[in-house]
Amino acid sequence: MTSGSTPLGARAGRILSGIQPTGNLHLGNYLGAIRNWVALQNDFECLFCIVDLHAITVWQDPKELIRNTREVAAGMIAAGVDPVANALFVQSHVPGHAQLAWVFNCVARIGWLNRMTQFKDKAGKNREAASVGLYVYPNLMAADILVYKATHVPVGEDQKQHLELARDIAQKFNIDFGREVFPLPEPVIRGPGMRVMSLRDGQKKMSKSDESDYSRIAMTDSRDTIALKIQKARTDPNPLPSDIAGLEGRPEAANLVNICAALSDRTAEDILKEIGGWQFSQFKTQLTEVAVSLLGPINAEMARLMNDPAELDRILARGAERAGAIAEAVLKEVYGVVGFLPRR
Ligand code: AMP
Ligand code: TRP
């Protein structure tokens, strides 16, 4: 940790990003989200929020939730998120999120929420049995962003609609009360849109909820486990092609090549020039080396942090203090604008 890092507030804009503490952090989370946050933290003032309030919109075992919250924090720090230069904190530690979400429940319209595709997907056929929290989830997400007046939000495809809703809420609030309280947050679209696929099925996304542990490389996997999972990864019988066109109709080959490219900061074209004509066994040996050399140190640092929960909790407390100071001021402003009698 550096003590000479840029202070919060001195950078180009303010980023808020959230990740759910639902366990099983994997290579997809690392390459698709966490690594992007690490890259953004030099240019923006960043607030990284572990969204436990969002997690309980579906059932969470309480003991697991605590464990998973620390695991996500450890994973982010191990992957390079600097908790001194940025605020890394737990959502429930800053009461302003839930407080502003209530105000937004009264700003957002039922018709807006009815259009949210994530609710439809997650609630499934039995809408009546879904929690009310799952339904108003996007209002809470808007509050996460706007309680810091964040200007930029890194999001993947699946969260774009929620960010649009946050902009609608900000705009309606500003118009309703005739004051420019909230900025309209901009999406920061991730670079090449990295999608890591399952190691068992190249057509399915690598996911924490896949029942096969062999479908994903977990951020907590040891070197040996990583090696074994890559060795067992599904392939097809042909040697590797020497150009991108040759990956057509070969999703497993494409996935392994893309993973190798992302992990080694090279293009897939470049990798294919080198490995065209190789058998999978030879390529897998190389991929294992690349994966282990990058993920090994992250894994070791994560294990160290997980063995020191008191240290992790201190880091998160410091993050909550910094985030809380910003949130408290914005909430006070909002309460004033809405017309709540100030408490004396
Ligand atoms: P989730 O674990 O689904 O809550 O996702 C947490 C973050 O990781 C989100 O920003 C996702 O877009 C990203 N993510 C999850 N799975 C993948 C994947 N297989 N490939 C790329 N990004 C992913
Ligand atoms: N909904 C996001 C997800 O499932 C997590 C999230 C909650 C978030 N609050 C946020 C993301 C605010 C960005 C900004 O991945």
mmCIF file of C-alpha atoms and ligand atoms in Angstrom:
data_model
loop_
_atom_site.group_PDB
_atom_site.id
_atom_site.type_symbol
_atom_site.label_atom_id
_atom_site.label_comp_id
_atom_site.label_asym_id
_atom_site.label_seq_id
_atom_site.Cartn_x
_atom_site.Cartn_y
_atom_site.Cartn_z
ATOM 1 C CA MET A 1 0.000 0.000 0.000
ATOM 2 C CA THR A 2 1.290 3.430 -0.896
ATOM 3 C CA SER A 3 0.828 6.406 1.339
ATOM 4 C CA GLY A 4 1.604 8.864 -1.460
ATOM 5 C CA SER A 5 -1.384 7.882 -3.614
ATOM 6 C CA THR A 6 -3.725 10.443 -5.141
ATOM 7 C CA PRO A 7 -6.284 11.500 -2.545
ATOM 8 C CA LEU A 8 -9.990 10.820 -3.044
ATOM 9 C CA GLY A 9 -11.436 13.828 -4.783
ATOM 10 C CA ALA A 10 -8.428 14.823 -6.892
ATOM 11 C CA ARG A 11 -9.203 12.686 -9.946
ATOM 12 C CA ALA A 12 -11.188 13.044 -13.213
ATOM 13 C CA GLY A 13 -14.588 11.907 -12.009
ATOM 14 C CA ARG A 14 -16.125 9.682 -9.406
ATOM 15 C CA ILE A 15 -16.766 6.000 -9.992
ATOM 16 C CA LEU A 16 -19.067 3.824 -7.959
ATOM 17 C CA SER A 17 -19.107 0.145 -8.621
ATOM 18 C CA GLY A 18 -20.798 -2.696 -6.810
ATOM 19 C CA ILE A 19 -20.178 -6.412 -6.575
ATOM 20 C CA GLN A 20 -22.363 -8.925 -4.799
ATOM 21 C CA PRO A 21 -20.871 -11.010 -1.985
ATOM 22 C CA THR A 22 -22.310 -14.257 -3.228
ATOM 23 C CA GLY A 23 -19.172 -16.414 -3.071
ATOM 24 C CA ASN A 24 -17.207 -18.518 -5.528
ATOM 25 C CA LEU A 25 -15.304 -15.600 -7.085
ATOM 26 C CA HIS A 26 -13.957 -16.951 -10.365
ATOM 27 C CA LEU A 27 -11.867 -16.130 -13.382
ATOM 28 C CA GLY A 28 -14.899 -14.544 -15.100
ATOM 29 C CA ASN A 29 -15.326 -12.083 -12.232
ATOM 30 C CA TYR A 30 -11.615 -11.324 -12.311
ATOM 31 C CA LEU A 31 -11.250 -10.800 -16.076
ATOM 32 C CA GLY A 32 -14.758 -9.374 -16.590
ATOM 33 C CA ALA A 33 -14.980 -6.981 -13.640
ATOM 34 C CA ILE A 34 -12.294 -6.776 -10.963
ATOM 35 C CA ARG A 35 -9.402 -6.307 -13.366
ATOM 36 C CA ASN A 36 -11.207 -3.386 -15.004
ATOM 37 C CA TRP A 37 -11.685 -1.702 -11.670
ATOM 38 C CA VAL A 38 -7.983 -2.040 -10.953
ATOM 39 C CA ALA A 39 -7.288 -0.303 -14.277
ATOM 40 C CA LEU A 40 -9.742 2.537 -13.555
ATOM 41 C CA GLN A 41 -8.498 3.395 -10.107
ATOM 42 C CA ASN A 42 -5.640 5.576 -11.304
ATOM 43 C CA ASP A 43 -7.825 7.882 -13.371
ATOM 44 C CA PHE A 44 -10.926 8.161 -11.225
ATOM 45 C CA GLU A 45 -11.821 8.572 -7.628
ATOM 46 C CA CYS A 46 -13.249 5.114 -6.948
ATOM 47 C CA LEU A 47 -15.751 3.796 -4.474
ATOM 48 C CA PHE A 48 -15.974 -0.003 -4.532
ATOM 49 C CA CYS A 49 -19.000 -1.325 -2.719
ATOM 50 C CA ILE A 50 -19.665 -4.904 -1.648
ATOM 51 C CA VAL A 51 -23.427 -4.963 -1.963
ATOM 52 C CA ASP A 52 -24.740 -7.180 0.828
ATOM 53 C CA LEU A 53 -28.130 -5.406 0.837
ATOM 54 C CA HIS A 54 -28.557 -6.464 -2.778
ATOM 55 C CA ALA A 55 -27.450 -10.021 -1.986
ATOM 56 C CA ILE A 56 -30.339 -10.635 0.452
ATOM 57 C CA THR A 57 -32.946 -9.963 -2.240
ATOM 58 C CA VAL A 58 -32.594 -13.724 -2.632
ATOM 59 C CA TRP A 59 -31.979 -16.045 0.331
ATOM 60 C CA GLN A 60 -28.476 -15.998 1.832
ATOM 61 C CA ASP A 61 -27.270 -18.179 4.662
ATOM 62 C CA PRO A 62 -26.123 -15.651 7.323
ATOM 63 C CA LYS A 63 -22.783 -17.344 8.113
ATOM 64 C CA GLU A 64 -22.002 -17.767 4.433
ATOM 65 C CA LEU A 65 -22.862 -14.125 3.769
ATOM 66 C CA ILE A 66 -20.270 -12.945 6.285
ATOM 67 C CA ARG A 67 -17.678 -15.300 4.823
ATOM 68 C CA ASN A 68 -18.464 -14.277 1.265
ATOM 69 C CA THR A 69 -18.325 -10.576 2.117
ATOM 70 C CA ARG A 70 -14.784 -10.985 3.459
ATOM 71 C CA GLU A 71 -13.876 -13.219 0.504
ATOM 72 C CA VAL A 72 -14.876 -10.578 -2.039
ATOM 73 C CA ALA A 73 -12.957 -7.908 -0.140
ATOM 74 C CA ALA A 74 -9.884 -10.171 -0.007
ATOM 75 C CA GLY A 75 -10.207 -11.006 -3.709
ATOM 76 C CA MET A 76 -10.400 -7.386 -4.721
ATOM 77 C CA ILE A 77 -7.419 -6.325 -2.642
ATOM 78 C CA ALA A 78 -5.389 -9.345 -3.765
ATOM 79 C CA ALA A 79 -6.218 -8.529 -7.395
ATOM 80 C CA GLY A 80 -4.836 -5.028 -6.981
ATOM 81 C CA VAL A 81 -7.635 -2.759 -5.784
ATOM 82 C CA ASP A 82 -5.879 -0.230 -3.581
ATOM 83 C CA PRO A 83 -8.018 0.307 -0.484
ATOM 84 C CA VAL A 84 -5.891 3.271 0.607
ATOM 85 C CA ALA A 85 -6.288 5.323 -2.577
ATOM 86 C CA ASN A 86 -9.971 4.318 -2.928
ATOM 87 C CA ALA A 87 -12.843 3.460 -0.645
ATOM 88 C CA LEU A 88 -13.533 -0.282 -0.434
ATOM 89 C CA PHE A 89 -16.496 -0.877 1.824
ATOM 90 C CA VAL A 90 -19.586 -2.891 2.671
ATOM 91 C CA GLN A 91 -22.957 -1.458 1.614
ATOM 92 C CA SER A 92 -24.740 -2.159 4.924
ATOM 93 C CA HIS A 93 -22.021 -0.215 6.787
ATOM 94 C CA VAL A 94 -23.193 3.009 5.169
ATOM 95 C CA PRO A 95 -26.861 3.600 6.082
ATOM 96 C CA GLY A 96 -27.287 6.276 3.383
ATOM 97 C CA HIS A 97 -27.765 3.591 0.683
ATOM 98 C CA ALA A 98 -30.943 2.205 2.260
ATOM 99 C CA GLN A 99 -32.150 5.669 3.246
ATOM 100 C CA LEU A 100 -31.823 7.126 -0.227
ATOM 101 C CA ALA A 101 -33.318 3.943 -1.713
ATOM 102 C CA TRP A 102 -36.516 4.661 0.237
ATOM 103 C CA VAL A 103 -36.738 8.142 -1.259
ATOM 104 C CA PHE A 104 -36.165 6.605 -4.708
ATOM 105 C CA ASN A 105 -38.932 4.046 -4.065
ATOM 106 C CA CYS A 106 -41.153 7.109 -4.025
ATOM 107 C CA VAL A 107 -39.597 8.662 -7.157
ATOM 108 C CA ALA A 108 -39.428 5.637 -9.478
ATOM 109 C CA ARG A 109 -42.690 4.517 -11.085
ATOM 110 C CA ILE A 110 -44.059 0.979 -10.946
ATOM 111 C CA GLY A 111 -44.208 0.980 -14.754
ATOM 112 C CA TRP A 112 -40.442 1.584 -14.917
ATOM 113 C CA LEU A 113 -39.685 -1.362 -12.641
ATOM 114 C CA ASN A 114 -42.078 -3.604 -14.539
ATOM 115 C CA ARG A 115 -39.794 -3.296 -17.554
ATOM 116 C CA MET A 116 -36.657 -4.565 -15.779
ATOM 117 C CA THR A 117 -35.546 -7.755 -17.463
ATOM 118 C CA GLN A 118 -33.348 -8.912 -14.569
ATOM 119 C CA PHE A 119 -36.387 -9.080 -12.261
ATOM 120 C CA LYS A 120 -38.259 -11.134 -14.837
ATOM 121 C CA ASP A 121 -35.273 -13.495 -15.197
ATOM 122 C CA LYS A 122 -34.604 -13.859 -11.477
ATOM 123 C CA ALA A 123 -38.225 -14.099 -10.354
ATOM 124 C CA GLY A 124 -38.969 -16.684 -13.038
ATOM 125 C CA LYS A 125 -42.499 -17.975 -13.427
ATOM 126 C CA ASN A 126 -43.491 -17.507 -9.804
ATOM 127 C CA ARG A 127 -43.458 -13.709 -9.563
ATOM 128 C CA GLU A 128 -45.798 -13.696 -6.596
ATOM 129 C CA ALA A 129 -43.223 -15.556 -4.520
ATOM 130 C CA ALA A 130 -40.299 -13.222 -5.299
ATOM 131 C CA SER A 131 -39.207 -10.849 -2.523
ATOM 132 C CA VAL A 132 -40.297 -7.227 -2.736
ATOM 133 C CA GLY A 133 -36.600 -6.420 -2.383
ATOM 134 C CA LEU A 134 -35.854 -8.179 -5.662
ATOM 135 C CA TYR A 135 -38.443 -5.977 -7.338
ATOM 136 C CA VAL A 136 -37.072 -2.670 -6.012
ATOM 137 C CA TYR A 137 -33.444 -3.822 -6.402
ATOM 138 C CA PRO A 138 -32.826 -1.266 -9.194
ATOM 139 C CA ASN A 139 -33.888 1.605 -6.926
ATOM 140 C CA LEU A 140 -31.298 0.519 -4.371
ATOM 141 C CA MET A 141 -28.687 0.325 -7.119
ATOM 142 C CA ALA A 142 -29.597 3.888 -8.163
ATOM 143 C CA ALA A 143 -29.151 4.942 -4.538
ATOM 144 C CA ASP A 144 -25.699 3.247 -4.395
ATOM 145 C CA ILE A 145 -24.593 5.409 -7.277
ATOM 146 C CA LEU A 146 -26.345 8.680 -6.503
ATOM 147 C CA VAL A 147 -25.684 8.805 -2.767
ATOM 148 C CA TYR A 148 -22.118 9.625 -3.891
ATOM 149 C CA LYS A 149 -23.206 11.696 -6.886
ATOM 150 C CA ALA A 150 -21.010 9.312 -8.891
ATOM 151 C CA THR A 151 -20.387 10.454 -12.465
ATOM 152 C CA HIS A 152 -19.282 7.127 -13.945
ATOM 153 C CA VAL A 153 -20.321 3.524 -13.414
ATOM 154 C CA PRO A 154 -18.459 0.549 -14.925
ATOM 155 C CA VAL A 155 -21.100 -1.944 -15.979
ATOM 156 C CA GLY A 156 -21.412 -5.086 -18.024
ATOM 157 C CA GLU A 157 -24.154 -5.619 -20.607
ATOM 158 C CA ASP A 158 -26.512 -7.169 -18.056
ATOM 159 C CA GLN A 159 -26.550 -4.061 -15.861
ATOM 160 C CA LYS A 160 -27.042 -1.410 -18.545
ATOM 161 C CA GLN A 161 -30.811 -1.291 -18.088
ATOM 162 C CA HIS A 162 -30.399 -0.687 -14.353
ATOM 163 C CA LEU A 163 -28.032 2.187 -15.026
ATOM 164 C CA GLU A 164 -30.557 3.712 -17.425
ATOM 165 C CA LEU A 165 -33.108 3.522 -14.625
ATOM 166 C CA ALA A 166 -30.691 5.289 -12.253
ATOM 167 C CA ARG A 167 -30.416 8.096 -14.815
ATOM 168 C CA ASP A 168 -34.210 8.282 -15.095
ATOM 169 C CA ILE A 169 -34.548 8.488 -11.320
ATOM 170 C CA ALA A 170 -31.873 11.205 -11.080
ATOM 171 C CA GLN A 171 -33.576 13.191 -13.807
ATOM 172 C CA LYS A 172 -37.079 12.848 -12.351
ATOM 173 C CA PHE A 173 -35.840 13.838 -8.904
ATOM 174 C CA ASN A 174 -34.114 16.935 -10.319
ATOM 175 C CA ILE A 175 -37.215 17.927 -12.295
ATOM 176 C CA ASP A 176 -39.724 17.168 -9.510
ATOM 177 C CA PHE A 177 -37.845 19.330 -7.024
ATOM 178 C CA GLY A 178 -36.576 21.887 -9.529
ATOM 179 C CA ARG A 179 -32.966 21.481 -8.432
ATOM 180 C CA GLU A 180 -29.900 19.968 -10.094
ATOM 181 C CA VAL A 181 -29.149 17.700 -7.142
ATOM 182 C CA PHE A 182 -27.906 14.637 -9.032
ATOM 183 C CA PRO A 183 -25.573 14.261 -12.013
ATOM 184 C CA LEU A 184 -26.707 11.763 -14.655
ATOM 185 C CA PRO A 185 -24.217 8.901 -14.232
ATOM 186 C CA GLU A 186 -22.482 7.684 -17.400
ATOM 187 C CA PRO A 187 -21.759 4.030 -18.110
ATOM 188 C CA VAL A 188 -18.122 3.064 -18.514
ATOM 189 C CA ILE A 189 -18.283 0.205 -20.951
ATOM 190 C CA ARG A 190 -15.645 -2.380 -20.396
ATOM 191 C CA GLY A 191 -12.902 -2.715 -22.995
ATOM 192 C CA PRO A 192 -13.347 -5.679 -25.330
ATOM 193 C CA GLY A 193 -16.360 -7.065 -23.453
ATOM 194 C CA MET A 194 -14.555 -10.073 -22.049
ATOM 195 C CA ARG A 195 -16.872 -12.999 -21.486
ATOM 196 C CA VAL A 196 -15.279 -16.037 -19.938
ATOM 197 C CA MET A 197 -17.067 -19.262 -20.749
ATOM 198 C CA SER A 198 -17.413 -22.476 -18.741
ATOM 199 C CA LEU A 199 -14.517 -24.949 -18.988
ATOM 200 C CA ARG A 200 -17.076 -27.749 -19.388
ATOM 201 C CA ASP A 201 -19.220 -26.100 -22.060
ATOM 202 C CA GLY A 202 -17.946 -23.319 -24.318
ATOM 203 C CA GLN A 203 -21.470 -22.045 -24.939
ATOM 204 C CA LYS A 204 -22.251 -21.329 -21.285
ATOM 205 C CA LYS A 205 -20.904 -18.408 -19.234
ATOM 206 C CA MET A 206 -18.485 -19.304 -16.457
ATOM 207 C CA SER A 207 -20.678 -18.878 -13.413
ATOM 208 C CA LYS A 208 -20.579 -19.143 -9.640
ATOM 209 C CA SER A 209 -23.819 -21.105 -9.717
ATOM 210 C CA ASP A 210 -22.713 -23.877 -12.102
ATOM 211 C CA GLU A 211 -22.917 -27.115 -10.136
ATOM 212 C CA SER A 212 -19.640 -28.426 -11.563
ATOM 213 C CA ASP A 213 -16.604 -27.027 -9.788
ATOM 214 C CA TYR A 214 -14.622 -27.992 -12.882
ATOM 215 C CA SER A 215 -16.562 -25.457 -14.946
ATOM 216 C CA ARG A 216 -14.726 -22.534 -13.366
ATOM 217 C CA ILE A 217 -11.328 -21.500 -12.071
ATOM 218 C CA ALA A 218 -11.959 -20.023 -8.645
ATOM 219 C CA MET A 219 -9.816 -17.177 -7.373
ATOM 220 C CA THR A 220 -9.172 -19.360 -4.320
ATOM 221 C CA ASP A 221 -7.901 -22.350 -6.354
ATOM 222 C CA SER A 222 -4.361 -23.549 -5.652
ATOM 223 C CA ARG A 223 -1.802 -24.046 -8.423
ATOM 224 C CA ASP A 224 -2.502 -27.772 -8.537
ATOM 225 C CA THR A 225 -6.248 -27.252 -8.775
ATOM 226 C CA ILE A 226 -5.839 -24.698 -11.559
ATOM 227 C CA ALA A 227 -3.594 -27.123 -13.442
ATOM 228 C CA LEU A 228 -6.044 -29.993 -12.988
ATOM 229 C CA LYS A 229 -9.053 -27.945 -14.114
ATOM 230 C CA ILE A 230 -7.271 -26.739 -17.251
ATOM 231 C CA GLN A 231 -6.123 -30.281 -17.987
ATOM 232 C CA LYS A 232 -9.712 -31.538 -17.694
ATOM 233 C CA ALA A 233 -11.221 -28.635 -19.658
ATOM 234 C CA ARG A 234 -13.375 -29.779 -22.554
ATOM 235 C CA THR A 235 -11.815 -29.574 -26.034
ATOM 236 C CA ASP A 236 -12.462 -30.947 -29.488
ATOM 237 C CA PRO A 237 -10.342 -33.549 -31.322
ATOM 238 C CA ASN A 238 -8.600 -31.208 -33.809
ATOM 239 C CA PRO A 239 -5.303 -29.380 -33.415
ATOM 240 C CA LEU A 240 -5.473 -25.638 -32.751
ATOM 241 C CA PRO A 241 -5.985 -23.315 -35.738
ATOM 242 C CA SER A 242 -3.559 -20.572 -36.681
ATOM 243 C CA ASP A 243 -6.099 -17.775 -37.127
ATOM 244 C CA ILE A 244 -9.390 -16.474 -35.701
ATOM 245 C CA ALA A 245 -11.470 -17.833 -38.594
ATOM 246 C CA GLY A 246 -10.352 -21.314 -37.583
ATOM 247 C CA LEU A 247 -12.056 -20.910 -34.182
ATOM 248 C CA GLU A 248 -15.472 -20.728 -35.862
ATOM 249 C CA GLY A 249 -17.766 -23.431 -34.467
ATOM 250 C CA ARG A 250 -15.153 -24.398 -31.853
ATOM 251 C CA PRO A 251 -16.391 -22.639 -28.689
ATOM 252 C CA GLU A 252 -14.131 -24.533 -26.271
ATOM 253 C CA ALA A 253 -11.010 -23.783 -28.304
ATOM 254 C CA ALA A 254 -12.077 -20.138 -28.639
ATOM 255 C CA ASN A 255 -12.633 -19.850 -24.896
ATOM 256 C CA LEU A 256 -9.235 -21.272 -23.931
ATOM 257 C CA VAL A 257 -7.470 -19.057 -26.476
ATOM 258 C CA ASN A 258 -9.356 -15.977 -25.231
ATOM 259 C CA ILE A 259 -8.533 -16.779 -21.621
ATOM 260 C CA CYS A 260 -4.874 -17.216 -22.525
ATOM 261 C CA ALA A 261 -4.911 -13.899 -24.396
ATOM 262 C CA ALA A 262 -6.590 -12.007 -21.555
ATOM 263 C CA LEU A 263 -4.274 -13.459 -18.919
ATOM 264 C CA SER A 264 -1.140 -12.650 -20.870
ATOM 265 C CA ASP A 265 -2.300 -9.260 -22.227
ATOM 266 C CA ARG A 266 -1.901 -10.422 -25.816
ATOM 267 C CA THR A 267 -4.379 -10.624 -28.662
ATOM 268 C CA ALA A 268 -5.983 -13.934 -29.655
ATOM 269 C CA GLU A 269 -4.466 -13.480 -33.159
ATOM 270 C CA ASP A 270 -1.024 -13.256 -31.673
ATOM 271 C CA ILE A 271 -1.514 -16.391 -29.560
ATOM 272 C CA LEU A 272 -2.897 -18.340 -32.540
ATOM 273 C CA LYS A 273 0.124 -17.425 -34.701
ATOM 274 C CA GLU A 274 2.274 -19.090 -32.081
ATOM 275 C CA ILE A 275 0.174 -22.154 -31.308
ATOM 276 C CA GLY A 276 -1.426 -22.914 -34.712
ATOM 277 C CA GLY A 277 -1.112 -26.678 -35.340
ATOM 278 C CA TRP A 278 -0.417 -27.583 -31.689
ATOM 279 C CA GLN A 279 -2.322 -30.337 -29.900
ATOM 280 C CA PHE A 280 -4.513 -29.214 -27.005
ATOM 281 C CA SER A 281 -2.298 -31.002 -24.481
ATOM 282 C CA GLN A 282 0.653 -28.794 -25.443
ATOM 283 C CA PHE A 283 -1.437 -25.617 -25.400
ATOM 284 C CA LYS A 284 -2.938 -26.543 -22.034
ATOM 285 C CA THR A 285 0.539 -26.820 -20.540
ATOM 286 C CA GLN A 286 1.291 -23.304 -21.705
ATOM 287 C CA LEU A 287 -2.079 -21.969 -20.534
ATOM 288 C CA THR A 288 -1.513 -23.533 -17.108
ATOM 289 C CA GLU A 289 1.824 -21.728 -16.786
ATOM 290 C CA VAL A 290 0.262 -18.414 -17.758
ATOM 291 C CA ALA A 291 -2.708 -18.894 -15.417
ATOM 292 C CA VAL A 292 -0.651 -20.055 -12.465
ATOM 293 C CA SER A 293 1.905 -17.274 -12.773
ATOM 294 C CA LEU A 294 -0.805 -14.603 -12.744
ATOM 295 C CA LEU A 295 -3.355 -16.164 -10.405
ATOM 296 C CA GLY A 296 -0.874 -17.840 -8.024
ATOM 297 C CA PRO A 297 0.217 -14.623 -6.288
ATOM 298 C CA ILE A 298 -3.391 -13.334 -6.175
ATOM 299 C CA ASN A 299 -4.478 -16.600 -4.646
ATOM 300 C CA ALA A 300 -1.689 -16.483 -2.037
ATOM 301 C CA GLU A 301 -2.498 -12.903 -1.041
ATOM 302 C CA MET A 302 -6.183 -13.755 -0.838
ATOM 303 C CA ALA A 303 -5.447 -16.684 1.466
ATOM 304 C CA ARG A 304 -3.278 -14.460 3.662
ATOM 305 C CA LEU A 305 -6.054 -11.881 3.963
ATOM 306 C CA MET A 306 -8.728 -14.492 4.631
ATOM 307 C CA ASN A 307 -6.564 -15.743 7.506
ATOM 308 C CA ASP A 308 -6.537 -12.263 8.991
ATOM 309 C CA PRO A 309 -10.196 -11.239 9.199
ATOM 310 C CA ALA A 310 -9.408 -8.533 11.756
ATOM 311 C CA GLU A 311 -7.151 -6.784 9.238
ATOM 312 C CA LEU A 312 -9.790 -7.099 6.516
ATOM 313 C CA ASP A 313 -12.453 -5.711 8.818
ATOM 314 C CA ARG A 314 -10.212 -2.736 9.645
ATOM 315 C CA ILE A 315 -9.723 -1.991 5.947
ATOM 316 C CA LEU A 316 -13.491 -2.189 5.362
ATOM 317 C CA ALA A 317 -14.205 0.026 8.373
ATOM 318 C CA ARG A 318 -11.860 2.675 7.028
ATOM 319 C CA GLY A 319 -13.576 2.452 3.634
ATOM 320 C CA ALA A 320 -17.011 2.823 5.231
ATOM 321 C CA GLU A 321 -15.858 5.869 7.118
ATOM 322 C CA ARG A 322 -14.708 7.621 3.945
ATOM 323 C CA ALA A 323 -17.735 6.606 1.912
ATOM 324 C CA GLY A 324 -20.041 7.398 4.827
ATOM 325 C CA ALA A 325 -18.812 10.977 5.062
ATOM 326 C CA ILE A 326 -19.755 11.633 1.417
ATOM 327 C CA ALA A 327 -23.079 9.776 1.671
ATOM 328 C CA GLU A 328 -24.110 11.582 4.828
ATOM 329 C CA ALA A 329 -23.662 14.997 3.237
ATOM 330 C CA VAL A 330 -25.608 14.038 0.090
ATOM 331 C CA LEU A 331 -28.407 12.492 2.127
ATOM 332 C CA LYS A 332 -28.675 15.624 4.254
ATOM 333 C CA GLU A 333 -29.009 17.695 1.091
ATOM 334 C CA VAL A 334 -31.650 15.318 -0.331
ATOM 335 C CA TYR A 335 -33.686 15.282 2.897
ATOM 336 C CA GLY A 336 -33.622 19.069 2.873
ATOM 337 C CA VAL A 337 -34.735 19.280 -0.764
ATOM 338 C CA VAL A 338 -37.558 16.789 -0.172
ATOM 339 C CA GLY A 339 -38.827 18.850 2.752
ATOM 340 C CA PHE A 340 -38.080 16.675 5.767
ATOM 341 C CA LEU A 341 -37.976 18.761 8.932
ATOM 342 C CA PRO A 342 -34.334 18.921 10.049
ATOM 343 C CA ARG A 343 -33.658 17.221 13.392
ATOM 344 C CA ARG A 344 -32.301 19.745 15.886
HETATM 345 P P1 AMP B 1 -21.799 -12.040 -10.733
HETATM 346 O O1 AMP B 1 -20.836 -12.976 -10.095
HETATM 347 O O2 AMP B 1 -22.615 -12.677 -11.804
HETATM 348 O O3 AMP B 1 -22.606 -11.247 -9.720
HETATM 349 O O4 AMP B 1 -20.932 -10.958 -11.503
HETATM 350 C C1 AMP B 1 -20.035 -10.091 -10.863
HETATM 351 C C2 AMP B 1 -19.293 -9.352 -11.932
HETATM 352 O O5 AMP B 1 -18.459 -10.230 -12.709
HETATM 353 C C3 AMP B 1 -20.223 -8.666 -12.930
HETATM 354 O O6 AMP B 1 -19.660 -7.419 -13.277
HETATM 355 C C4 AMP B 1 -20.227 -9.610 -14.135
HETATM 356 O O7 AMP B 1 -20.468 -8.928 -15.359
HETATM 357 C C5 AMP B 1 -18.818 -10.208 -14.089
HETATM 358 N N1 AMP B 1 -18.853 -11.593 -14.591
HETATM 359 C C6 AMP B 1 -19.479 -12.652 -14.018
HETATM 360 N N2 AMP B 1 -19.295 -13.782 -14.734
HETATM 361 C C7 AMP B 1 -18.542 -13.445 -15.810
HETATM 362 C C8 AMP B 1 -18.013 -14.165 -16.938
HETATM 363 N N3 AMP B 1 -18.197 -15.485 -17.092
HETATM 364 N N4 AMP B 1 -17.280 -13.484 -17.859
HETATM 365 C C9 AMP B 1 -17.069 -12.153 -17.700
HETATM 366 N N5 AMP B 1 -17.528 -11.410 -16.677
HETATM 367 C C10 AMP B 1 -18.259 -12.036 -15.735
HETATM 368 N N1 TRP B 2 -26.420 -5.064 -9.751
HETATM 369 C C1 TRP B 2 -24.996 -5.265 -9.874
HETATM 370 C C2 TRP B 2 -24.700 -6.718 -10.284
HETATM 371 O O1 TRP B 2 -25.515 -7.589 -10.052
HETATM 372 C C3 TRP B 2 -24.298 -4.979 -8.581
HETATM 373 C C4 TRP B 2 -24.482 -3.555 -8.157
HETATM 374 C C5 TRP B 2 -25.213 -3.117 -7.093
HETATM 375 C C6 TRP B 2 -23.901 -2.421 -8.791
HETATM 376 N N2 TRP B 2 -25.097 -1.760 -7.002
HETATM 377 C C7 TRP B 2 -24.330 -1.293 -8.018
HETATM 378 C C8 TRP B 2 -23.084 -2.238 -9.922
HETATM 379 C C9 TRP B 2 -23.974 0.000 -8.372
HETATM 380 C C10 TRP B 2 -22.721 -0.942 -10.255
HETATM 381 C C11 TRP B 2 -23.164 0.169 -9.500
HETATM 382 O O2 TRP B 2 -23.635 -6.988 -10.814
#
